[in-house]
Backbone as ProteinMPNN parsed JSONL, in Angstrom:
{"seq_chain_A": "XXXXXXXXXXXXXXXXXXXXXXXXXXXXXXXXXXXXXXXXXXXXXXXXXXXXXXXXXXXXXXXXXXXXXXXXXXXXXXXXXXXXXXXXXXXXXXXXXXXXXXXXXXXXXXXXXXXXXXXXXXXXXXXXXXXXXXXXXXXXXXXXXXXXXXXXXXXXXXXXXXXXXXXXXXXXXXXXXXXXXXXXXXXXXXXXXX", "coords_chain_A": {"N_chain_A": [[32.303, 16.319, 42.683], [30.948, 13.105, 44.466], [30.059, 9.699, 43.086], [27.636, 7.24, 43.124], [25.348, 4.227, 44.374], [22.961, 3.209, 45.607], [21.697, -0.107, 46.37], [18.382, -0.574, 47.442], [15.687, 1.022, 47.952], [14.28, 4.518, 46.882], [12.282, 4.842, 44.096], [11.185, 3.66, 42.613], [12.75, 1.319, 45.038], [14.302, -0.837, 43.535], [16.68, 1.275, 44.071], [19.51, 3.228, 43.686], [21.03, 6.145, 42.315], [23.233, 8.363, 42.794], [23.672, 11.264, 43.684], [27.149, 13.534, 45.768], [27.961, 16.113, 47.377], [30.709, 16.66, 49.206], [31.32, 19.867, 49.573], [29.212, 21.773, 50.281], [27.925, 18.711, 51.584], [25.124, 17.756, 49.781], [23.02, 15.838, 48.614], [22.059, 13.688, 46.419], [19.469, 11.958, 44.467], [19.882, 10.84, 41.207], [19.047, 8.666, 39.469], [16.246, 6.866, 39.307], [16.014, 3.146, 39.677], [14.293, 0.25, 38.527], [12.877, -2.966, 38.448], [13.302, -4.282, 35.195], [13.246, -4.707, 32.202], [14.751, -2.889, 31.53], [16.544, -2.258, 33.55], [18.115, -3.318, 36.927], [18.663, -4.369, 40.196], [21.547, -2.748, 41.482], [24.572, -3.141, 42.067], [27.553, -2.703, 43.367], [29.904, -0.547, 43.039], [29.996, 2.249, 41.34], [31.864, 2.268, 38.477], [33.767, 5.023, 35.686], [34.694, 5.418, 33.328], [34.386, 7.309, 31.271], [35.129, 11.044, 30.951], [32.095, 12.269, 33.334], [31.032, 10.069, 32.061], [29.581, 7.136, 33.369], [29.782, 3.971, 33.866], [28.036, 0.176, 34.569], [26.215, -2.467, 37.004], [23.722, -4.004, 37.199], [22.572, -6.913, 39.204], [19.838, -8.089, 38.57], [17.74, -7.908, 36.317], [16.839, -7.316, 32.91], [16.428, -8.365, 29.937], [16.242, -11.031, 30.666], [16.442, -11.179, 33.676], [19.081, -11.698, 34.612], [21.197, -9.4, 35.067], [22.196, -6.802, 34.352], [24.986, -4.499, 31.537], [25.476, -1.318, 32.372], [25.426, 2.317, 31.369], [25.741, 5.233, 32.746], [24.925, 8.798, 32.237], [26.016, 11.834, 33.405], [25.874, 14.39, 32.953], [24.164, 14.7, 30.747], [22.373, 13.098, 32.561], [21.381, 10.952, 31.652], [20.557, 7.424, 30.96], [21.339, 4.679, 30.314], [20.439, 1.121, 28.832], [22.732, -1.019, 28.307], [23.571, -4.093, 28.122], [22.183, -6.897, 28.171], [22.975, -9.498, 30.475], [22.553, -13.215, 30.027], [22.394, -16.828, 30.186], [23.74, -18.675, 28.186], [26.034, -16.323, 28.424], [26.426, -16.102, 31.054], [24.859, -15.818, 33.568], [24.103, -12.883, 35.949], [26.079, -10.72, 37.388], [28.567, -10.313, 39.333], [30.167, -8.995, 41.352], [32.562, -5.308, 40.808], [33.007, -3.321, 37.44], [35.645, -3.514, 35.908], [38.218, -1.188, 34.691], [39.802, -2.356, 32.044], [43.697, -2.697, 30.85], [44.302, -2.896, 28.347], [41.589, -1.02, 27.897], [39.068, -1.357, 27.174], [36.62, -3.273, 29.45], [35.899, -5.464, 32.141], [34.919, -8.265, 34.007], [32.79, -10.392, 36.24], [31.074, -12.489, 36.271], [27.703, -14.689, 38.107], [26.812, -17.048, 37.833], [25.903, -19.255, 34.867], [27.301, -19.031, 31.52], [28.971, -22.462, 30.618], [29.085, -23.47, 33.512], [28.777, -22.44, 36.169], [29.147, -19.474, 35.701], [30.508, -16.86, 34.506], [33.642, -15.697, 33.852], [34.18, -12.251, 31.942], [34.843, -9.618, 29.042], [34.039, -7.307, 28.229], [33.206, -4.493, 25.523], [33.107, -1.002, 25.399], [32.938, 0.723, 23.562], [31.696, -0.425, 21.049], [29.522, -1.558, 22.785], [30.159, -4.693, 22.746], [30.237, -7.261, 24.761], [32.361, -10.215, 24.906], [33.238, -14.121, 26.083], [35.81, -14.669, 27.997], [36.414, -16.876, 29.977], [34.634, -19.673, 31.495], [34.037, -20.875, 34.444], [34.583, -23.131, 35.742], [34.263, -26.393, 38.461], [34.808, -24.01, 40.668], [32.831, -21.364, 42.585], [30.62, -18.467, 42.658], [32.321, -16.082, 42.309], [34.659, -13.429, 42.54], [34.943, -9.84, 41.673], [37.154, -8.375, 39.402], [40.747, -7.374, 39.352], [43.535, -5.703, 38.624], [46.595, -6.747, 38.102], [49.835, -7.64, 36.401], [49.71, -5.554, 32.523], [47.537, -7.803, 31.322], [46.782, -9.162, 33.182], [44.936, -10.767, 35.29], [44.177, -11.204, 38.557], [41.505, -12.569, 41.518], [39.091, -14.624, 43.341], [37.216, -17.179, 44.305], [34.3, -18.792, 45.591], [35.229, -22.764, 46.216], [34.505, -26.126, 45.196], [35.772, -28.115, 46.572], [35.975, -29.809, 49.392], [36.917, -29.639, 51.445], [38.489, -26.808, 51.22], [38.016, -23.909, 51.68], [37.852, -21.383, 49.917], [39.615, -19.569, 47.069], [42.246, -17.462, 45.345], [43.146, -17.127, 42.359], [44.617, -17.027, 39.7], [43.713, -14.759, 35.904], [44.765, -14.862, 32.445], [44.487, -13.083, 30.295], [46.864, -14.237, 27.568], [46.556, -16.775, 27.343], [44.101, -17.15, 28.045], [43.78, -19.551, 30.131], [43.468, -19.957, 33.313], [44.925, -19.79, 37.127], [45.249, -21.382, 39.935], [46.177, -19.408, 42.662], [46.19, -19.107, 45.482], [44.946, -21.422, 48.403], [41.935, -21.328, 50.307], [42.404, -22.713, 53.275], [42.223, -23.337, 55.832], [41.962, -22.17, 59.227], [43.228, -20.016, 60.337], [43.14, -19.06, 57.86], [41.196, -18.857, 57.47], [40.128, -16.471, 58.935], [41.494, -14.748, 57.992], [40.561, -13.677, 55.677], [38.558, -12.709, 56.329], [38.172, -10.813, 57.747]], "CA_chain_A": [[30.907, 15.212, 43.492], [30.949, 11.432, 44.273], [29.07, 9.535, 42.306], [27.173, 5.677, 44.084], [24.608, 3.6, 44.484], [21.85, 2.538, 46.728], [20.241, -1.621, 45.801], [17.396, -0.225, 47.338], [14.904, 2.374, 48.047], [14.263, 4.88, 45.528], [11.122, 5.069, 44.209], [11.262, 2.29, 42.203], [11.918, 0.452, 45.123], [15.389, -1.306, 43.075], [18.187, 1.781, 44.459], [19.634, 4.734, 42.907], [22.706, 6.393, 41.412], [23.491, 9.607, 43.518], [25.403, 12.321, 43.766], [27.148, 13.505, 47.058], [28.841, 17.482, 47.416], [31.75, 16.925, 49.595], [31.977, 20.299, 49.813], [28.118, 21.527, 51.003], [27.13, 17.621, 52.059], [24.423, 18.303, 49.194], [22.935, 14.604, 48.284], [20.799, 14.075, 45.207], [19.236, 11.042, 43.033], [19.99, 11.111, 39.722], [18.263, 8.217, 38.499], [15.51, 5.802, 40.167], [16.735, 1.987, 39.484], [13.065, -0.584, 38.471], [12.584, -4.619, 37.497], [12.107, -4.679, 34.645], [13.397, -5.119, 31.173], [16.139, -2.337, 31.171], [17.33, -1.922, 34.932], [17.363, -4.195, 37.704], [19.413, -3.572, 41.208], [22.553, -2.478, 41.336], [24.773, -3.915, 43.774], [28.409, -2.356, 42.803], [30.412, 0.797, 42.168], [30.551, 2.737, 39.281], [33.405, 3.319, 37.135], [34.199, 6.374, 35.561], [34.928, 5.766, 31.944], [35.259, 9.578, 29.951], [34.342, 12.202, 32.027], [31.363, 12.474, 33.28], [30.575, 8.633, 31.985], [29.226, 5.99, 34.291], [29.553, 2.703, 33.631], [28.223, -0.005, 35.861], [25.785, -3.525, 36.174], [22.634, -4.811, 37.595], [22.571, -8.031, 39.582], [19.462, -8.534, 38.119], [16.532, -7.281, 35.387], [17.559, -7.197, 32.09], [15.497, -9.104, 29.354], [16.562, -11.843, 31.107], [16.127, -11.067, 34.204], [20.325, -11.504, 34.658], [21.539, -8.686, 34.744], [22.574, -6.078, 32.544], [25.608, -3.307, 31.757], [24.269, -0.203, 31.843], [26.333, 3.475, 31.429], [24.618, 6.333, 33.507], [26.197, 10.642, 31.466], [26.286, 12.381, 34.87], [25.836, 15.402, 32.068], [22.505, 14.933, 30.391], [21.276, 12.67, 33.203], [20.557, 10.448, 30.951], [20.431, 6.264, 31.511], [21.086, 3.677, 29.246], [21.504, -0.329, 29.077], [23.132, -1.673, 27.396], [23.961, -6.498, 27.37], [21.252, -8.14, 29.265], [22.881, -11.0, 30.166], [21.826, -14.274, 29.253], [22.742, -17.43, 30.387], [24.936, -18.439, 27.599], [27.496, -15.855, 27.868], [27.038, -15.63, 32.065], [24.593, -14.062, 34.428], [24.408, -11.925, 37.644], [27.679, -9.815, 37.587], [28.583, -10.543, 41.003], [32.097, -8.368, 41.417], [32.368, -3.966, 39.548], [33.172, -3.509, 36.152], [36.585, -3.124, 35.881], [39.461, -0.727, 33.147], [41.718, -3.071, 32.092], [44.622, -1.281, 30.606], [43.253, -2.729, 27.095], [41.071, -0.542, 27.485], [37.888, -2.7, 27.753], [36.053, -3.566, 30.483], [35.888, -6.805, 32.786], [34.339, -8.117, 34.572], [32.749, -11.189, 36.223], [29.479, -14.19, 36.008], [27.484, -16.453, 39.287], [25.772, -18.141, 36.361], [25.71, -19.253, 33.625], [28.167, -20.233, 30.741], [29.751, -23.188, 30.61], [28.063, -24.243, 33.848], [28.897, -22.228, 36.902], [29.527, -18.307, 35.871], [32.156, -16.806, 33.717], [34.219, -13.927, 32.954], [34.368, -11.426, 30.338], [35.06, -8.508, 28.465], [33.059, -5.538, 27.474], [33.837, -3.451, 25.106], [32.354, -0.14, 25.662], [32.698, 1.183, 21.83], [30.985, -1.079, 20.13], [29.128, -1.99, 23.15], [30.104, -6.493, 22.406], [30.281, -8.275, 25.124], [32.957, -11.795, 25.143], [33.224, -14.276, 27.059], [36.699, -15.09, 28.417], [36.974, -18.512, 30.571], [34.391, -20.544, 32.393], [34.391, -21.463, 35.572], [33.173, -25.059, 35.704], [34.453, -26.015, 40.183], [34.006, -22.812, 41.101], [31.57, -20.538, 42.173], [30.705, -17.837, 44.399], [34.169, -15.402, 41.588], [34.084, -11.631, 42.832], [35.476, -9.37, 41.028], [38.843, -8.65, 39.433], [42.22, -6.627, 39.572], [44.704, -6.292, 37.0], [48.217, -7.183, 38.358], [50.345, -6.241, 35.227], [48.29, -5.988, 31.414], [46.384, -8.727, 30.348], [47.182, -10.398, 34.309], [43.531, -9.927, 36.842], [42.737, -11.393, 39.89], [40.217, -12.578, 41.366], [38.702, -14.509, 43.775], [35.984, -17.659, 44.421], [34.588, -20.63, 45.889], [36.204, -24.174, 45.451], [34.479, -27.2, 45.412], [36.734, -29.581, 47.228], [34.868, -29.783, 50.643], [38.349, -28.653, 52.233], [38.78, -26.079, 51.026], [37.126, -22.751, 52.109], [37.712, -20.353, 49.078], [40.759, -20.146, 46.448], [42.928, -16.972, 45.345], [43.555, -17.057, 40.918], [44.845, -15.191, 38.546], [43.512, -15.755, 34.212], [45.921, -14.202, 31.426], [44.425, -13.506, 28.744], [47.579, -14.373, 26.502], [46.43, -18.461, 26.861], [42.418, -17.86, 28.677], [43.451, -19.745, 31.501], [42.902, -19.77, 35.056], [46.065, -20.526, 37.756], [44.854, -21.136, 41.499], [47.963, -19.305, 43.927], [45.936, -19.664, 46.671], [43.835, -21.593, 48.796], [41.687, -20.374, 51.81], [41.199, -23.829, 53.908], [42.497, -23.018, 56.998], [40.749, -22.021, 60.523], [43.908, -18.732, 59.863], [43.501, -18.447, 57.107], [39.748, -18.514, 56.723], [40.296, -15.817, 59.096], [42.374, -13.917, 57.108], [39.664, -13.611, 54.685], [37.162, -12.199, 56.918], [39.35, -9.336, 58.156]], "C_chain_A": [[31.74, 13.791, 43.206], [29.87, 10.989, 43.371], [28.547, 7.733, 43.387], [25.806, 5.346, 43.29], [23.951, 3.009, 45.509], [21.52, 0.725, 45.627], [20.002, -1.83, 46.279], [16.675, 0.55, 47.847], [14.561, 3.172, 46.472], [12.54, 4.613, 45.246], [10.448, 3.59, 42.58], [11.323, 1.12, 43.018], [13.612, -0.336, 45.152], [16.537, -0.724, 43.448], [18.609, 2.831, 43.615], [20.914, 5.071, 42.647], [21.759, 8.218, 42.506], [23.994, 10.282, 43.667], [25.399, 13.212, 45.4], [28.472, 14.73, 46.173], [29.847, 17.146, 48.277], [31.513, 17.775, 51.175], [30.543, 21.216, 50.949], [27.138, 20.456, 51.678], [25.428, 17.556, 51.55], [24.135, 16.416, 48.666], [22.104, 14.421, 47.611], [20.665, 13.013, 44.895], [19.314, 11.024, 41.735], [18.986, 9.573, 38.907], [17.451, 6.65, 40.003], [15.731, 4.39, 39.072], [15.193, 0.777, 39.143], [13.52, -2.184, 38.261], [11.975, -4.293, 36.473], [13.348, -4.215, 33.414], [15.324, -4.371, 30.725], [17.29, -2.298, 32.073], [16.793, -3.07, 36.182], [18.379, -3.404, 39.118], [20.735, -3.731, 41.064], [22.942, -2.71, 42.494], [26.417, -3.463, 44.183], [28.408, -0.815, 42.592], [30.61, 1.254, 41.445], [31.493, 2.99, 39.25], [33.149, 4.141, 36.19], [34.529, 6.687, 33.547], [35.514, 7.138, 30.595], [34.826, 10.197, 31.493], [32.263, 12.293, 32.217], [30.051, 11.294, 32.754], [30.793, 8.018, 32.879], [29.001, 4.806, 34.743], [29.57, 1.289, 35.03], [26.897, -1.145, 35.81], [25.496, -3.859, 37.757], [23.056, -6.465, 38.169], [21.194, -8.557, 38.884], [18.233, -7.537, 37.417], [17.003, -7.2, 35.002], [16.241, -8.071, 30.974], [15.689, -9.929, 29.608], [16.478, -12.055, 32.089], [17.569, -11.554, 34.667], [21.725, -10.716, 34.831], [21.962, -7.057, 34.35], [23.957, -4.701, 33.038], [24.772, -2.061, 32.067], [25.922, 0.773, 31.797], [25.115, 4.775, 31.901], [25.968, 7.875, 32.924], [25.303, 10.657, 32.355], [25.836, 13.631, 33.953], [24.486, 16.262, 31.592], [21.894, 14.133, 31.04], [20.465, 11.261, 32.274], [21.208, 8.78, 31.246], [20.634, 5.208, 30.278], [22.303, 2.282, 29.203], [21.553, -0.765, 28.287], [23.599, -3.076, 26.892], [23.225, -6.108, 28.467], [22.029, -9.187, 29.384], [22.287, -11.745, 30.193], [22.834, -15.305, 30.496], [23.696, -18.868, 29.432], [25.625, -17.832, 27.733], [27.29, -15.899, 30.0], [25.733, -14.604, 32.108], [24.614, -13.309, 35.501], [25.202, -11.193, 37.818], [27.063, -10.343, 39.314], [31.001, -9.403, 41.219], [31.41, -6.173, 40.503], [33.559, -4.145, 38.761], [34.852, -3.457, 36.42], [37.423, -2.428, 34.501], [39.68, -0.731, 33.746], [42.913, -1.986, 30.906], [44.397, -1.347, 28.883], [42.427, -1.565, 26.883], [39.092, -0.398, 27.523], [37.384, -2.631, 29.436], [35.793, -4.744, 30.7], [35.103, -6.954, 33.985], [33.74, -10.121, 34.116], [31.009, -11.742, 36.753], [29.285, -14.441, 37.113], [27.408, -17.304, 38.108], [26.397, -17.724, 35.427], [26.586, -19.865, 32.623], [28.213, -21.368, 30.64], [28.513, -24.59, 31.328], [28.062, -22.713, 35.111], [29.763, -20.399, 36.641], [30.929, -17.955, 34.604], [33.028, -15.696, 34.57], [34.81, -13.574, 31.804], [34.167, -10.342, 30.297], [34.169, -7.16, 27.464], [33.935, -4.168, 26.689], [32.713, -2.111, 24.796], [31.655, 0.803, 24.549], [31.368, 1.013, 20.907], [29.634, -2.041, 21.145], [28.273, -4.067, 23.157], [30.976, -6.515, 23.675], [31.017, -9.882, 24.905], [33.598, -12.282, 25.795], [34.967, -14.506, 27.331], [37.082, -16.295, 28.153], [35.727, -18.271, 31.56], [34.183, -20.938, 33.212], [32.954, -22.306, 35.398], [33.606, -25.415, 37.107], [33.922, -24.95, 40.835], [32.726, -21.881, 41.038], [31.944, -19.622, 42.852], [32.617, -16.797, 43.678], [33.064, -14.135, 42.442], [35.062, -10.952, 42.364], [36.815, -9.26, 40.656], [39.72, -7.721, 39.63], [42.932, -6.591, 38.973], [46.045, -5.974, 37.787], [48.948, -6.611, 36.46], [49.442, -6.26, 33.458], [48.145, -7.434, 31.063], [46.358, -9.536, 31.459], [46.175, -9.793, 35.254], [44.081, -11.784, 38.259], [42.219, -11.739, 40.793], [39.854, -14.005, 43.355], [37.245, -15.598, 44.468], [35.975, -18.958, 45.531], [34.887, -21.361, 45.248], [35.685, -25.114, 46.142], [35.56, -28.189, 45.736], [36.037, -28.928, 48.654], [36.191, -29.412, 52.094], [38.902, -27.902, 52.351], [37.744, -24.465, 50.697], [36.862, -21.885, 50.289], [39.081, -20.515, 48.161], [41.866, -18.952, 45.384], [42.829, -17.004, 43.488], [43.746, -15.757, 40.549], [45.095, -16.309, 37.045], [44.091, -14.94, 33.995], [44.992, -14.665, 30.294], [45.288, -13.779, 27.603], [46.837, -15.669, 26.015], [45.16, -18.529, 27.958], [42.98, -19.095, 29.434], [44.031, -19.292, 32.763], [44.057, -20.113, 35.56], [45.49, -20.626, 38.992], [45.751, -20.685, 42.506], [47.561, -19.191, 44.88], [45.01, -20.027, 47.345], [43.727, -21.286, 50.088], [41.25, -22.025, 52.718], [41.139, -23.803, 54.576], [41.513, -22.278, 58.492], [42.054, -19.76, 60.028], [43.633, -18.048, 59.48], [41.855, -17.893, 55.61], [39.032, -17.034, 57.974], [40.51, -14.361, 58.752], [40.957, -13.23, 55.763], [38.83, -12.744, 55.138], [37.446, -11.41, 57.323], [39.842, -9.111, 57.055]], "O_chain_A": [[32.588, 13.433, 42.389], [28.958, 11.708, 42.963], [29.292, 7.311, 44.271], [25.314, 5.789, 42.252], [24.554, 2.262, 46.28], [21.205, 0.636, 44.44], [20.353, -2.94, 46.677], [17.423, 1.083, 48.667], [14.571, 2.673, 45.347], [11.745, 4.248, 46.112], [9.489, 3.051, 42.029], [10.703, 0.099, 42.719], [14.211, -0.497, 46.215], [17.55, -1.422, 43.414], [17.812, 3.247, 42.773], [21.844, 4.273, 42.767], [20.669, 8.748, 42.718], [25.183, 10.04, 43.873], [24.41, 13.508, 46.07], [29.27, 14.614, 45.243], [30.479, 18.059, 47.746], [32.487, 18.173, 51.814], [30.736, 21.324, 52.16], [26.048, 20.736, 52.176], [24.529, 17.384, 52.373], [25.146, 15.78, 48.37], [21.053, 14.95, 47.973], [21.775, 12.482, 44.87], [18.249, 11.378, 41.229], [18.362, 9.691, 37.853], [17.879, 5.976, 40.94], [15.635, 4.529, 37.853], [15.152, 0.26, 40.26], [14.667, -2.404, 37.871], [10.775, -4.042, 36.359], [14.261, -3.452, 33.731], [16.344, -4.781, 30.17], [18.487, -2.296, 31.786], [15.667, -3.526, 36.378], [18.74, -2.227, 39.107], [21.171, -4.765, 40.557], [22.352, -2.648, 43.573], [26.725, -3.811, 45.323], [27.515, -0.062, 42.202], [31.454, 0.869, 40.636], [32.084, 3.861, 39.887], [32.025, 3.96, 35.722], [34.554, 7.698, 32.845], [36.331, 7.523, 29.759], [34.404, 9.838, 32.592], [31.434, 12.358, 31.309], [28.829, 11.379, 32.875], [31.895, 8.039, 33.427], [28.287, 4.489, 35.695], [30.369, 1.165, 35.958], [26.279, -1.051, 34.749], [26.15, -3.96, 38.795], [23.841, -7.134, 37.498], [21.377, -9.715, 38.51], [17.871, -6.509, 37.99], [18.097, -6.957, 35.51], [15.142, -8.296, 31.481], [15.343, -10.554, 28.605], [16.368, -13.274, 32.221], [17.223, -12.191, 35.662], [22.881, -11.135, 34.775], [20.939, -6.631, 33.815], [24.068, -4.13, 34.123], [23.548, -1.962, 31.976], [27.054, 0.349, 32.029], [24.004, 5.044, 31.446], [27.183, 7.979, 33.089], [24.252, 10.02, 32.432], [24.943, 14.078, 34.672], [23.989, 17.377, 31.747], [20.747, 13.969, 30.624], [19.317, 10.822, 32.329], [22.332, 8.764, 31.748], [19.823, 5.172, 29.352], [23.516, 2.107, 29.322], [20.674, -1.012, 27.462], [23.929, -3.331, 25.734], [23.46, -5.317, 29.38], [21.942, -9.996, 28.46], [21.116, -11.424, 30.4], [23.633, -14.886, 31.333], [24.187, -19.837, 30.011], [26.614, -18.331, 27.196], [28.412, -15.634, 30.432], [25.429, -13.567, 31.519], [25.77, -13.256, 35.922], [24.996, -10.75, 38.948], [26.053, -10.566, 39.982], [32.231, -9.418, 41.174], [30.354, -5.894, 39.935], [34.618, -4.721, 39.009], [35.065, -3.3, 37.622], [37.337, -2.98, 33.404], [39.874, -0.264, 34.868], [42.766, -0.867, 30.416], [44.321, -0.343, 28.175], [42.467, -1.039, 25.771], [38.277, 0.47, 27.832], [37.864, -1.955, 30.346], [35.426, -5.406, 29.729], [34.718, -6.082, 34.764], [33.858, -10.833, 33.119], [30.147, -11.246, 37.479], [30.332, -14.569, 37.748], [28.166, -18.196, 37.727], [27.038, -16.732, 35.082], [26.745, -21.084, 32.677], [27.037, -21.698, 30.486], [28.926, -25.732, 31.533], [27.213, -21.871, 34.817], [30.778, -20.11, 37.273], [31.855, -18.607, 34.12], [32.912, -15.13, 35.657], [35.554, -14.131, 30.998], [33.487, -9.769, 31.148], [33.963, -6.542, 26.419], [34.78, -3.34, 27.032], [31.701, -2.225, 24.104], [30.559, 1.361, 24.493], [30.526, 1.731, 20.369], [28.933, -2.914, 20.633], [27.164, -4.573, 23.332], [32.092, -6.002, 23.766], [30.207, -10.794, 24.734], [34.527, -11.682, 26.336], [35.411, -14.448, 26.184], [37.624, -16.84, 27.191], [35.575, -17.26, 32.246], [33.931, -22.094, 32.873], [31.741, -22.339, 35.195], [33.308, -24.338, 37.624], [32.85, -24.906, 41.438], [31.936, -21.643, 40.124], [32.984, -19.533, 43.505], [33.689, -16.811, 44.282], [31.888, -13.937, 42.748], [36.188, -11.394, 42.591], [37.683, -9.846, 41.303], [39.205, -6.936, 40.427], [43.24, -7.687, 38.506], [46.375, -4.806, 37.992], [48.661, -5.684, 35.703], [48.529, -7.077, 33.335], [49.002, -7.985, 30.373], [45.986, -10.685, 31.22], [46.316, -8.737, 35.871], [44.139, -13.01, 38.353], [42.464, -10.783, 41.529], [40.617, -13.923, 44.317], [36.327, -15.019, 45.049], [36.828, -19.681, 46.046], [34.982, -21.249, 44.025], [35.97, -25.297, 47.326], [36.052, -28.972, 44.924], [35.687, -27.761, 48.828], [36.121, -29.058, 53.271], [39.774, -27.79, 53.212], [37.031, -24.154, 49.743], [35.793, -21.899, 49.679], [39.738, -21.528, 48.403], [42.408, -19.603, 44.49], [41.643, -16.683, 43.429], [43.486, -14.565, 40.708], [45.699, -17.352, 36.796], [44.274, -14.067, 34.842], [44.752, -15.711, 29.692], [44.727, -13.64, 26.516], [46.506, -15.859, 24.845], [45.006, -19.526, 28.663], [42.184, -19.984, 29.134], [44.872, -18.437, 33.04], [44.685, -20.818, 34.77], [45.044, -19.504, 39.232], [46.158, -21.544, 43.288], [48.467, -19.104, 45.708], [44.005, -19.322, 47.264], [44.623, -21.044, 50.897], [40.092, -22.434, 52.803], [40.024, -24.164, 54.952], [40.322, -21.986, 58.381], [41.581, -18.711, 59.592], [43.567, -16.865, 59.814], [41.562, -17.397, 54.522], [37.862, -16.653, 57.945], [39.977, -13.296, 59.064], [40.944, -12.111, 55.249], [38.314, -11.955, 54.346], [36.394, -10.771, 57.359], [40.667, -8.207, 56.92]]}, "name": "protein", "num_of_chains": 1, "seq": "XXXXXXXXXXXXXXXXXXXXXXXXXXXXXXXXXXXXXXXXXXXXXXXXXXXXXXXXXXXXXXXXXXXXXXXXXXXXXXXXXXXXXXXXXXXXXXXXXXXXXXXXXXXXXXXXXXXXXXXXXXXXXXXXXXXXXXXXXXXXXXXXXXXXXXXXXXXXXXXXXXXXXXXXXXXXXXXXXXXXXXXXXXXXXXXXXX"}
């Protein structure tokens, strides 16, 4: 089966978790999201951390209305809110979770932290979130991908009037970001959109 989310519709009007069987084209709604202290509106793909256990984020809802990290067990059809984002550690996750080589989950937020969002890790065994980096100037961060172990790449808007966006590298060993390419001309902007 394939699993995914929608960010609208369903009984709670804030999206659903669904399964799709490509053999018989059967679509089934497994869970309905609502805007409340337990959940909000999912935006990004789900990841399977262990067989039948899916993890994802919502951009809204939770105790602080800044989004949540959740898991959904497809075997028991059980939804669990694991973490509510907050201003201090970052809120409004703006990319899918990534399973890192360390076994932790990684992601980014759009607001909160020191100023403009964070890079975070989340331990699915202890439900512990750790802020790894606070964005100061850049905004609108994408999710992450991992190159070498402990080396992550992402994209963010850059607060320079001549720079549309930037690709950055984040290294766990140093806790620092290096901007490795800026998208600042018509050709690069066209490439970004394509």
